[in-house]
Amino acid sequence: MTLMAQGGDTVRELTVEELRNKLGTGMEISNEENMLLSMGPQHPSTHGVLRLLVELEGEKIINLAPDIGFLHTGIEKNMEAKTFTKALVMTDRMDYLSPMSNNLGYVLAVEKLLGIEAPPRAQAIRMILAEMARIGSHLVWLGTSALDMAAMSVFLYCFREREYILDVFEMCAGQRMMVSYFRPGGLWRDVPEEFIPAVEEFLRFMPAKIADYEGLLKNNPLWLARTKDVGVISKEDAISWGLTGASLRGSGSDWDLRKATPYIGYENVEFDVPVRTEGDVYARYACRMDEMKESLRIIRQALDKLPDGPVNSADRKVVPPPRSELGTSMEAVIHHFKIWTEGFKAPKGFVKQSIESPRGEFMCYLRGDGGSKPARVHFRTPSFVNLASIPVMSKNLYVADLVAIIGSVDIVLGEIDR
Amino acid sequence: MTDFHQLVVKKIQKAFPDAVEEVQEFRGECTIVVDMESVHAICKMVCEDEELDCNFIVDICADDMLPDYPRFAVNYQIRSMDNNGEFRLRTFVDDPDEGPQTVGDIWNVGGWLEVEVYDLMGITFQGNTGLRRLFLPEDWVGHPLRKDYPLGYEEVQFSFNWEAIQEKKPYAGRKRLADNN
């Protein structure tokens, strides 16, 4: 077979071999007779613009390779041209389902590089909002993965509750999704006084709602048939393939960065890490459902112990002075001017900060060169790494199972491509 | 330095006395700078050593140190889940066409992480057969995360002035850089 293709200014013939290479995944095809199916990037069950090249024998998946990059926006490169504070807004746009977690990972890395720490009240508010973001993100995962398996009503319920979480975010940050609320050294500003009653209300109604979702799915025979013993990955494979988050804990490892290397005060709250040993789609589902309940426990404790005090570090070289000081203090004017025109300077060196985002381990590598812009920012995003194990999970299964597996790994394409 | 860091440094120094160039500590993180040829052997050792048991690779990330030479640094963030400790192996790569050996045979996900480094920073990993354009189109020229790759603000090239603008572009790949040095 030869195909004519226009490449630059030359017309050339493509052999089958070259065509396969051009398919863009480098996948080896085991049998020439097999069918090659391109699933996505507009396929609704791929949760975004993910393209999967699937080799099928009948309806059985022999091999599969992900093709990504449709949403690449060069965030890492763009951040190098912005000051540390301005670069923060780009992190919202990576994992658009849990921008609070992305903010947190980046902000903690900047604080680590600078050697400062946010005050206790800021840390507690960060914890509450990060856990609410986790619940909100899990709600989208639950709704969409159930929708993929034709359980439509779950989707509608999940988005109803997520709306409440987004309202709370809007109350704090003025934005529903692209929040940029956590800033190096603390928060953009303190939470409004309606915040605590709103979170109390959330804690009051949410357990019953989670029970509702479980009532719809947990013992539903259709759900069990689609998820039990599907997409099994062993603990050893999961670790070697770099799986993190609930996808790893569904395979029997109890690794959770909130326990292993606590940050923003997770060592002071009590919570359990849900672990399942089956390693199938149902185990990952069950882990995430239990995680939502644990998140509620964390929010409850953090809210009860919410300390008073400032929400920003007193380090005026990093955090701009309050507006009220500008009229009376010359120093405050200078700091204000310096921070908003050229930004704060970070020392030479490189750090990394890992946090447990809803999808797994989110790591930010940050190198400062003494200037006010990061010399290099790199994100190890959980979706990107978790994607690599989908081919392992879906070997010798059917296309319908692949849909369940993609849903259960919980990928966000904005975060994969960044 | 934590006990785990000290143990790792001691074991690596003992097994590869010539490979370790420097041990750095910054903000509680341990970075072991090693020479490029022994990266694979060190990774294999820390993974298979029963006491260290570094079963998890968090990330592989490349860093362009321009204007410093050697130009590229590759960081391997390696973790032992049982010891709850992690450290960073850092190696410098002078010629991106001859990068370190792949670690895909030690941790399965290693090859996948290297593809990203190849695509955006252009460092090849010896023995990784899957290197390809991952995020960018197959026919893309250049590797965007390099420091000499411009971030916009370029003159637009048309067919009548293509050559003239190409000549005075601030970057022109490795050859121009080599001439400047």
Coordinates of C-alpha atoms in Angstrom, one line a residue:
Chain A
M1 CA 0.0 0.0 0.0
T2 CA 1.3 3.4 -0.8
L3 CA -0.2 6.7 0.1
M4 CA 0.6 10.0 -1.3
A5 CA 1.2 12.6 1.3
Q6 CA 2.3 16.2 1.1
G7 CA 5.3 16.9 3.4
G8 CA 6.8 20.3 3.2
D9 CA 7.5 21.0 -0.5
T10 CA 8.0 17.4 -1.6
V11 CA 5.4 14.9 -2.5
R12 CA 6.4 11.4 -1.3
E13 CA 5.2 7.9 -1.1
L14 CA 4.5 6.4 2.3
T15 CA 5.1 2.7 2.9
V16 CA 3.0 0.8 5.4
E17 CA 5.9 1.0 7.7
E18 CA 6.2 4.8 7.5
L19 CA 2.4 5.1 7.8
R20 CA 2.5 3.2 11.1
N21 CA 5.3 5.4 12.4
K22 CA 3.3 8.4 11.4
L23 CA 0.4 7.2 13.5
G24 CA 2.5 8.7 16.1
T25 CA 2.7 6.2 18.9
G26 CA 5.6 4.0 18.0
M27 CA 3.5 1.0 18.9
E28 CA 4.6 -2.4 17.6
I29 CA 1.9 -4.2 15.7
S30 CA 2.0 -7.9 16.5
N31 CA -0.1 -9.2 13.6
E32 CA -0.6 -7.6 10.2
E33 CA -4.1 -9.1 10.0
N34 CA -5.3 -7.3 13.1
M35 CA -7.4 -4.2 13.0
L36 CA -6.0 -0.8 14.1
L37 CA -8.6 1.4 15.7
S38 CA -8.0 5.0 16.5
M39 CA -10.1 5.8 19.6
G40 CA -10.4 9.5 20.2
P41 CA -9.3 12.3 20.4
Q42 CA -13.0 13.2 20.2
H43 CA -14.3 10.1 21.8
P44 CA -16.4 11.1 24.9
S45 CA -15.1 8.2 27.1
T46 CA -11.5 9.3 26.8
H47 CA -12.2 12.2 29.1
G48 CA -10.7 14.9 27.0
V49 CA -8.5 14.9 23.9
L50 CA -6.8 11.6 24.4
R51 CA -6.2 9.4 21.4
L52 CA -5.6 5.7 21.9
L53 CA -4.3 3.6 19.1
V54 CA -5.8 0.2 19.7
E55 CA -4.8 -3.1 18.0
L56 CA -7.8 -5.4 18.0
E57 CA -8.3 -9.0 17.3
G58 CA -12.0 -9.3 16.9
E59 CA -13.0 -7.1 19.8
K60 CA -10.1 -8.2 22.0
I61 CA -7.4 -5.6 22.7
I62 CA -4.0 -7.0 21.8
N63 CA -2.0 -3.8 22.2
L64 CA -2.6 -0.2 22.8
A65 CA -0.7 3.0 22.9
P66 CA -1.8 6.4 24.0
D67 CA -1.2 9.4 21.8
I68 CA -1.2 12.7 23.6
G69 CA -0.3 16.3 23.1
F70 CA -3.5 17.7 21.7
L71 CA -3.8 20.1 24.6
H72 CA -0.1 21.0 24.9
T73 CA 0.2 24.6 25.9
G74 CA 3.8 24.8 27.0
I75 CA 3.0 25.8 30.5
E76 CA 6.5 24.8 31.8
K77 CA 8.1 27.0 29.2
N78 CA 5.7 29.9 29.7
M79 CA 6.3 30.0 33.5
E80 CA 10.0 30.7 32.9
A81 CA 9.1 34.0 31.4
K82 CA 6.9 35.1 34.4
T83 CA 7.7 36.1 37.9
F84 CA 7.0 33.5 40.6
T85 CA 3.6 35.1 41.5
K86 CA 2.4 35.6 38.0
A87 CA 3.4 32.0 37.0
L88 CA 1.0 30.8 39.7
V89 CA -2.1 31.4 37.5
M90 CA -0.8 28.9 34.9
T91 CA -0.9 26.1 37.4
D92 CA -4.7 26.4 37.7
R93 CA -4.9 25.5 34.0
M94 CA -3.2 22.2 34.3
D95 CA -5.5 20.0 36.3
Y96 CA -8.6 22.1 35.8
L97 CA -10.7 19.8 38.0
S98 CA -8.7 20.5 41.1
P99 CA -6.9 23.8 40.7
M100 CA -6.5 24.2 44.5
S101 CA -4.2 21.2 44.6
N102 CA -2.0 22.5 41.7
N103 CA -1.7 25.9 43.4
L104 CA -0.7 24.1 46.6
G105 CA 2.0 22.0 45.0
Y106 CA 3.5 25.0 43.3
V107 CA 3.2 27.4 46.2
L108 CA 4.8 25.0 48.6
A109 CA 7.7 24.5 46.2
V110 CA 8.2 28.3 46.0
E111 CA 8.0 28.6 49.8
K112 CA 10.5 25.8 50.2
L113 CA 12.9 27.5 47.7
L114 CA 12.6 30.8 49.6
G115 CA 12.8 29.1 53.0
I116 CA 9.6 30.7 54.4
E117 CA 6.5 29.2 55.8
A118 CA 2.9 30.3 55.8
P119 CA 1.2 31.0 59.1
P120 CA -0.9 28.3 60.8
R121 CA -4.3 29.8 59.8
A122 CA -3.3 29.9 56.1
Q123 CA -2.2 26.3 56.4
A124 CA -5.5 25.2 57.9
I125 CA -7.5 27.0 55.3
R126 CA -5.3 25.5 52.6
M127 CA -6.0 22.1 54.0
I128 CA -9.8 22.6 54.1
L129 CA -9.8 23.9 50.5
A130 CA -7.4 21.2 49.2
E131 CA -9.7 18.5 50.7
M132 CA -12.8 20.2 49.2
A133 CA -11.0 20.2 45.9
R134 CA -10.3 16.5 46.3
I135 CA -14.0 15.8 46.9
G136 CA -15.0 18.0 44.0
S137 CA -12.5 16.3 41.7
H138 CA -13.7 12.8 42.8
L139 CA -17.2 13.9 42.2
V140 CA -16.4 14.6 38.6
W141 CA -14.5 11.4 38.3
L142 CA -17.4 9.4 39.8
G143 CA -20.0 11.1 37.6
T144 CA -18.1 10.8 34.3
S145 CA -16.9 7.3 34.8
A146 CA -20.4 6.2 35.8
L147 CA -21.7 8.0 32.7
D148 CA -19.2 6.0 30.6
M149 CA -20.8 2.9 31.9
A150 CA -24.3 4.2 31.2
A151 CA -25.3 5.1 34.8
M152 CA -26.5 8.6 33.9
S153 CA -28.2 9.7 37.0
V154 CA -25.0 9.5 39.1
F155 CA -23.5 12.2 36.9
L156 CA -26.3 14.6 37.6
Y157 CA -26.2 14.2 41.3
C158 CA -22.4 14.5 41.4
F159 CA -22.4 17.8 39.5
R160 CA -25.1 19.2 41.9
E161 CA -22.8 18.7 44.9
R162 CA -19.8 19.9 43.0
E163 CA -21.6 23.1 42.3
Y164 CA -21.7 23.8 46.0
I165 CA -18.0 23.3 46.3
L166 CA -17.4 25.6 43.5
D167 CA -19.6 28.2 45.2
V168 CA -17.4 28.0 48.3
F169 CA -14.3 28.5 46.1
E170 CA -16.0 31.5 44.5
M171 CA -16.7 32.9 47.9
C172 CA -13.0 32.7 48.9
A173 CA -11.2 33.4 45.6
G174 CA -13.8 35.2 43.5
Q175 CA -13.4 32.4 40.9
R176 CA -15.1 29.1 40.6
M177 CA -12.4 27.2 38.9
M178 CA -9.2 29.2 38.1
V179 CA -8.8 30.2 41.7
S180 CA -5.2 31.1 42.2
Y181 CA -6.1 31.5 45.9
F182 CA -2.9 30.2 47.5
R183 CA 0.0 32.5 47.1
P184 CA 3.6 32.2 48.1
G185 CA 3.7 33.1 51.7
G186 CA 0.0 32.5 52.5
L187 CA -3.3 33.2 50.8
W188 CA -4.6 35.9 48.5
R189 CA -6.7 37.2 51.5
D190 CA -8.5 35.8 54.5
V191 CA -11.7 33.8 54.0
P192 CA -15.0 35.8 54.3
E193 CA -17.1 35.3 57.4
E194 CA -19.7 33.2 55.5
F195 CA -17.0 30.6 54.8
I196 CA -17.2 28.7 58.0
P197 CA -21.1 28.4 58.0
A198 CA -20.8 27.3 54.3
V199 CA -18.3 24.6 55.1
E200 CA -20.4 23.5 58.1
E201 CA -23.4 23.1 55.8
F202 CA -21.3 21.1 53.4
L203 CA -20.1 18.8 56.2
R204 CA -23.8 18.4 57.3
F205 CA -25.3 17.3 54.0
M206 CA -22.3 15.6 52.2
P207 CA -22.2 12.2 54.1
A208 CA -25.8 11.5 53.1
K209 CA -25.0 12.4 49.5
I210 CA -22.1 10.0 49.4
A211 CA -24.3 7.3 50.8
D212 CA -26.7 8.1 48.0
Y213 CA -24.1 7.6 45.4
E214 CA -23.0 4.4 47.0
G215 CA -26.6 3.3 47.1
L216 CA -26.8 3.8 43.3
L217 CA -23.6 1.9 42.5
K218 CA -22.1 -0.2 45.3
N219 CA -24.4 -3.3 44.9
N220 CA -25.7 -2.5 41.5
P221 CA -25.3 -5.8 39.5
L222 CA -24.6 -3.9 36.3
W223 CA -22.0 -1.8 37.9
L224 CA -20.3 -4.8 39.5
A225 CA -20.3 -6.7 36.2
R226 CA -18.5 -3.9 34.5
T227 CA -16.0 -3.2 37.2
K228 CA -15.2 -6.4 39.2
D229 CA -12.0 -8.2 37.9
V230 CA -11.6 -5.7 35.1
G231 CA -8.3 -4.0 34.5
V232 CA -6.4 -5.8 37.2
I233 CA -2.9 -4.6 38.0
S234 CA -0.7 -6.1 40.7
K235 CA 0.9 -4.1 43.5
E236 CA 4.4 -4.8 42.1
D237 CA 3.4 -3.7 38.6
A238 CA 1.6 -0.7 39.9
I239 CA 4.7 0.5 41.7
S240 CA 7.0 -0.2 38.8
W241 CA 4.7 1.6 36.4
G242 CA 4.7 4.6 38.7
L243 CA 1.0 4.6 39.7
T244 CA 0.1 6.8 42.5
G245 CA -3.0 8.0 44.3
A246 CA -6.1 5.9 44.6
S247 CA -5.1 3.9 41.6
L248 CA -2.1 2.6 43.5
R249 CA -4.0 2.1 46.8
G250 CA -6.5 0.0 44.9
S251 CA -3.7 -2.4 44.3
G252 CA -2.8 -2.9 47.9
S253 CA -0.2 -0.3 48.7
D254 CA -1.0 2.1 51.5
W255 CA 1.3 4.9 50.1
D256 CA -0.1 8.3 50.7
L257 CA 2.0 11.4 50.8
R258 CA -0.2 13.0 53.4
K259 CA 1.0 10.3 55.7
A260 CA 4.5 9.6 54.4
T261 CA 5.8 13.2 54.1
P262 CA 3.1 15.4 55.7
Y263 CA 2.8 19.0 54.6
I264 CA 0.5 21.8 55.7
G265 CA -0.2 20.1 58.9
Y266 CA -1.5 16.7 57.8
E267 CA 0.4 15.2 60.7
N268 CA -2.0 16.9 63.1
V269 CA -5.2 15.4 61.8
E270 CA -6.5 11.9 62.1
F271 CA -7.5 10.0 59.0
D272 CA -7.2 6.6 57.5
V273 CA -5.8 5.7 54.1
P274 CA -8.3 3.5 52.3
V275 CA -6.6 0.4 50.8
R276 CA -8.0 -2.4 48.7
T277 CA -6.0 -5.3 47.4
E278 CA -8.0 -6.5 44.3
G279 CA -6.3 -4.0 42.0
D280 CA -9.3 -3.9 39.6
V281 CA -11.6 -1.1 38.5
Y282 CA -14.0 -1.7 41.5
A283 CA -11.1 -1.4 44.0
R284 CA -10.1 1.9 42.6
Y285 CA -13.7 3.0 42.7
A286 CA -14.1 1.9 46.3
C287 CA -10.9 3.6 47.4
R288 CA -12.0 6.9 46.0
M289 CA -15.4 6.7 47.6
D290 CA -13.8 6.0 51.0
E291 CA -11.3 8.8 50.4
M292 CA -14.2 11.3 50.1
K293 CA -15.4 10.3 53.5
E294 CA -11.9 10.6 54.9
S295 CA -11.6 14.1 53.4
L296 CA -14.8 15.0 55.2
R297 CA -13.1 13.9 58.5
I298 CA -10.1 16.0 57.7
I299 CA -12.2 19.1 56.9
R300 CA -14.1 18.6 60.2
Q301 CA -10.9 18.5 62.3
A302 CA -9.3 21.4 60.4
L303 CA -12.4 23.5 60.8
D304 CA -12.6 22.8 64.5
K305 CA -9.0 23.7 65.1
L306 CA -9.0 26.7 62.7
P307 CA -6.6 29.1 64.4
D308 CA -6.9 32.9 64.4
G309 CA -4.2 35.1 63.2
P310 CA -2.7 36.4 59.9
V311 CA -3.0 34.5 56.7
N312 CA 0.2 35.8 55.2
S313 CA 3.8 35.5 56.1
A314 CA 5.3 38.5 57.8
D315 CA 8.2 38.5 55.3
R316 CA 7.7 41.7 53.5
K317 CA 10.2 40.7 50.8
V318 CA 7.7 38.1 49.6
V319 CA 4.3 39.1 50.6
P320 CA 3.0 42.6 49.7
P321 CA 2.1 44.8 52.7
P322 CA -1.6 45.4 53.5
R323 CA -3.2 48.3 51.7
S324 CA -3.8 50.2 54.9
E325 CA 0.0 50.6 55.5
L326 CA 0.6 52.3 52.2
G327 CA -0.6 55.6 53.4
T328 CA 1.6 55.8 56.5
S329 CA 4.7 53.8 55.8
M330 CA 7.4 54.7 53.2
E331 CA 8.8 51.2 53.6
A332 CA 5.5 49.6 52.8
V333 CA 5.3 51.7 49.6
I334 CA 8.7 50.6 48.5
H335 CA 7.9 46.9 49.2
H336 CA 4.6 47.2 47.4
F337 CA 6.3 48.7 44.4
K338 CA 9.2 46.3 44.3
I339 CA 7.0 43.2 44.7
W340 CA 4.5 44.2 42.0
T341 CA 7.0 45.4 39.5
E342 CA 9.8 43.0 39.6
G343 CA 8.7 40.3 42.1
F344 CA 10.6 38.7 44.8
K345 CA 14.0 37.2 44.2
A346 CA 14.6 33.5 45.0
P347 CA 18.0 32.1 45.9
K348 CA 20.0 29.9 43.7
G349 CA 19.2 26.2 44.0
F350 CA 16.6 23.7 43.2
V351 CA 13.9 22.0 45.2
K352 CA 11.1 19.7 44.7
Q353 CA 7.8 19.4 46.5
S354 CA 5.4 16.5 46.3
I355 CA 1.8 16.6 47.3
E356 CA -1.0 14.1 47.2
S357 CA -3.4 15.6 44.6
P358 CA -6.7 13.9 43.9
R359 CA -5.2 12.0 41.1
G360 CA -2.0 10.9 42.8
E361 CA 1.4 12.4 43.4
F362 CA 1.8 15.9 42.1
M363 CA 5.4 17.0 42.1
C364 CA 6.9 20.4 41.3
Y365 CA 10.6 20.8 40.6
L366 CA 11.7 24.4 40.8
R367 CA 15.1 25.9 40.1
G368 CA 15.9 29.5 41.0
D369 CA 18.9 31.3 39.6
G370 CA 18.8 34.3 41.9
G371 CA 16.3 36.2 39.8
S372 CA 12.7 36.9 40.2
K373 CA 11.6 34.3 37.6
P374 CA 11.9 30.6 37.9
A375 CA 14.8 29.3 35.8
R376 CA 13.0 25.9 35.4
V377 CA 9.7 24.6 36.5
H378 CA 8.8 21.0 36.0
F379 CA 5.7 19.2 37.0
R380 CA 5.4 15.6 37.5
T381 CA 1.7 15.2 37.0
P382 CA -0.1 12.1 38.2
S383 CA -2.3 11.8 35.2
F384 CA 0.7 11.7 32.8
V385 CA 2.4 8.9 34.7
N386 CA -0.7 7.0 35.5
L387 CA -1.6 7.0 31.8
A388 CA 1.4 4.8 31.1
S389 CA -0.1 1.9 32.9
I390 CA -3.4 1.8 30.9
P391 CA -1.9 -0.5 28.2
V392 CA -0.8 -2.9 30.9
M393 CA -4.3 -3.0 32.5
S394 CA -6.2 -3.4 29.3
K395 CA -4.3 -6.3 27.7
N396 CA -6.7 -9.0 26.4
L397 CA -9.8 -7.2 27.5
Y398 CA -12.6 -5.8 25.4
V399 CA -13.1 -2.3 24.2
A400 CA -16.0 -1.8 26.6
D401 CA -13.6 -2.7 29.5
L402 CA -11.1 -0.1 28.2
V403 CA -13.7 2.6 28.7
A404 CA -14.1 1.4 32.3
I405 CA -10.3 1.4 32.8
I406 CA -9.8 4.9 31.5
G407 CA -12.5 6.1 33.8
S408 CA -11.1 4.3 36.8
V409 CA -7.5 5.7 36.4
D410 CA -9.0 9.2 36.4
I411 CA -7.0 11.2 34.0
V412 CA -7.2 14.9 33.2
L413 CA -5.8 15.8 29.8
G414 CA -5.0 19.3 30.7
E415 CA -2.6 17.9 33.3
I416 CA -1.1 15.3 30.9
D417 CA -0.2 17.7 28.2
R418 CA 0.3 20.9 30.2
Chain B
M1 CA 20.7 14.6 56.2
T2 CA 18.4 11.8 57.2
D3 CA 19.6 8.3 58.0
F4 CA 18.3 7.2 54.6
H5 CA 20.3 9.8 52.8
Q6 CA 23.5 8.9 54.6
L7 CA 22.9 5.2 53.8
V8 CA 22.4 5.9 50.1
V9 CA 25.4 8.1 49.9
K10 CA 27.6 5.6 51.7
K11 CA 26.4 2.7 49.6
I12 CA 26.8 4.5 46.3
Q13 CA 30.2 5.8 47.2
K14 CA 31.3 2.4 48.2
A15 CA 30.1 0.6 45.1
F16 CA 31.1 3.4 42.6
P17 CA 33.9 5.3 44.2
D18 CA 34.8 7.1 40.9
A19 CA 31.3 8.0 39.8
V20 CA 30.2 10.3 42.6
E21 CA 31.2 13.9 41.8
E22 CA 29.4 15.8 44.6
V23 CA 26.8 15.3 47.3
Q24 CA 24.7 18.4 47.9
E25 CA 22.1 19.2 50.5
F26 CA 19.6 22.0 50.0
R27 CA 16.4 22.5 52.0
G28 CA 16.6 19.0 53.4
E29 CA 16.9 17.4 50.0
C30 CA 19.8 15.2 49.1
T31 CA 21.3 15.4 45.6
I32 CA 24.0 13.1 44.4
V33 CA 25.8 14.3 41.4
V34 CA 27.2 11.4 39.4
D35 CA 28.9 11.0 36.1
M36 CA 26.7 10.1 33.2
E37 CA 28.1 6.7 32.3
S38 CA 27.3 5.1 35.7
V39 CA 23.7 6.4 36.1
H40 CA 22.2 3.1 34.9
A41 CA 24.5 1.0 37.1
I42 CA 23.7 3.1 40.2
C43 CA 20.0 3.0 39.5
K44 CA 20.2 -0.8 39.2
M45 CA 22.1 -1.0 42.4
V46 CA 19.8 1.1 44.5
C47 CA 16.8 -0.7 43.1
E48 CA 18.1 -4.2 43.7
D49 CA 19.8 -3.5 47.0
E50 CA 17.7 -5.1 49.7
E51 CA 18.4 -2.5 52.3
L52 CA 17.8 0.5 50.1
D53 CA 15.0 -1.1 48.1
C54 CA 14.3 2.0 45.9
N55 CA 11.4 0.5 44.1
F56 CA 9.8 3.7 42.8
I57 CA 11.0 6.4 40.4
V58 CA 9.1 9.6 40.9
D59 CA 10.3 11.6 38.0
I60 CA 12.9 12.2 35.4
C61 CA 13.4 15.8 34.6
A62 CA 15.9 17.7 32.5
D63 CA 17.2 21.1 33.2
D64 CA 19.0 23.4 30.7
M65 CA 21.8 25.1 32.5
L66 CA 22.7 27.6 29.7
P67 CA 25.0 29.6 29.8
D68 CA 26.8 27.1 32.0
Y69 CA 28.5 24.0 30.5
P70 CA 28.0 21.1 30.6
R71 CA 24.7 22.2 29.4
F72 CA 22.0 19.7 30.4
A73 CA 21.3 18.3 33.8
V74 CA 19.1 15.3 34.2
N75 CA 17.5 14.6 37.6
Y76 CA 16.3 11.2 38.7
Q77 CA 14.0 11.5 41.7
I78 CA 14.2 8.0 43.3
R79 CA 12.2 6.8 46.2
S80 CA 12.1 3.9 48.6
M81 CA 8.6 3.3 49.7
D82 CA 9.5 1.0 52.5
N83 CA 12.2 3.3 54.0
N84 CA 10.0 6.3 53.3
G85 CA 13.0 8.2 51.9
E86 CA 14.0 9.7 48.6
F87 CA 16.9 11.3 46.9
R88 CA 17.9 12.8 43.7
L89 CA 20.5 11.5 41.2
R90 CA 21.8 14.4 39.1
T91 CA 23.9 14.0 36.1
F92 CA 25.3 16.4 33.5
V93 CA 24.9 15.7 29.8
D94 CA 27.2 17.5 27.4
D95 CA 26.0 16.1 24.1
P96 CA 22.3 15.7 24.1
D97 CA 22.6 13.2 21.2
E98 CA 24.5 10.9 23.5
G99 CA 22.6 10.9 26.8
P100 CA 22.5 8.5 29.7
Q101 CA 21.4 4.9 29.3
T102 CA 17.7 4.3 29.7
V103 CA 16.4 3.2 33.0
G104 CA 13.2 1.7 31.4
D105 CA 14.5 -1.8 32.2
I106 CA 14.8 -1.0 36.0
W107 CA 11.5 0.8 36.5
N108 CA 8.8 0.2 33.8
V109 CA 7.7 3.8 33.8
G110 CA 11.3 5.0 33.2
G111 CA 11.0 4.8 29.4
W112 CA 7.8 6.8 29.4
L113 CA 9.3 9.6 31.5
E114 CA 12.3 9.7 29.2
V115 CA 10.1 10.2 26.1
E116 CA 8.8 13.5 27.7
V117 CA 12.4 14.6 28.3
Y118 CA 13.4 13.8 24.8
D119 CA 10.4 15.6 23.3
L120 CA 10.7 18.9 25.2
M121 CA 14.5 19.0 26.0
G122 CA 15.9 16.9 23.2
I123 CA 18.1 14.6 25.3
T124 CA 18.3 11.1 23.9
F125 CA 18.5 8.1 26.2
Q126 CA 20.7 5.2 25.0
G127 CA 18.7 2.1 24.5
N128 CA 15.2 3.6 24.7
T129 CA 13.6 2.6 21.4
G130 CA 10.4 4.5 22.0
L131 CA 11.8 8.0 21.8
R132 CA 9.4 10.1 19.7
R133 CA 7.5 13.4 19.7
L134 CA 5.0 13.0 22.5
F135 CA 3.4 16.4 23.0
L136 CA 4.5 18.1 19.8
P137 CA 3.7 17.2 16.2
E138 CA 6.1 14.7 14.6
D139 CA 7.5 17.3 12.2
W140 CA 8.2 19.9 14.9
V141 CA 11.7 21.5 14.8
G142 CA 13.5 22.2 18.0
H143 CA 13.0 21.4 21.6
P144 CA 11.0 24.1 23.4
L145 CA 12.3 23.8 27.0
R146 CA 15.9 24.6 25.9
K147 CA 17.0 28.1 26.9
D148 CA 17.9 29.1 23.4
Y149 CA 14.4 28.3 22.1
P150 CA 12.5 31.6 21.8
L151 CA 9.2 32.3 23.6
G152 CA 7.5 34.3 21.0
Y153 CA 8.5 37.9 19.9
E154 CA 10.0 36.6 16.7
E155 CA 9.9 38.3 13.3
V156 CA 7.5 36.5 11.0
Q157 CA 9.1 34.7 8.2
F158 CA 7.7 34.8 4.7
S159 CA 9.0 33.1 1.6
F160 CA 10.7 36.2 0.2
N161 CA 12.6 37.0 3.4
W162 CA 12.9 33.6 5.0
E163 CA 16.7 33.3 4.6
A164 CA 17.4 36.9 5.8
I165 CA 15.4 36.4 9.1
Q166 CA 16.7 32.9 9.5
E167 CA 20.2 34.3 9.5
K168 CA 19.8 36.8 12.3
K169 CA 17.6 34.6 14.6
P170 CA 18.8 34.6 18.1
Y171 CA 19.1 30.8 18.1
A172 CA 20.0 28.4 15.4
G173 CA 20.4 25.1 17.1
R174 CA 23.5 23.6 18.4
K175 CA 25.8 24.6 15.6
R176 CA 25.5 28.3 16.1
L177 CA 26.0 27.8 19.8
A178 CA 29.1 25.8 19.3
D179 CA 30.5 28.6 17.1
N180 CA 29.9 31.1 19.8
N181 CA 31.8 29.2 22.3

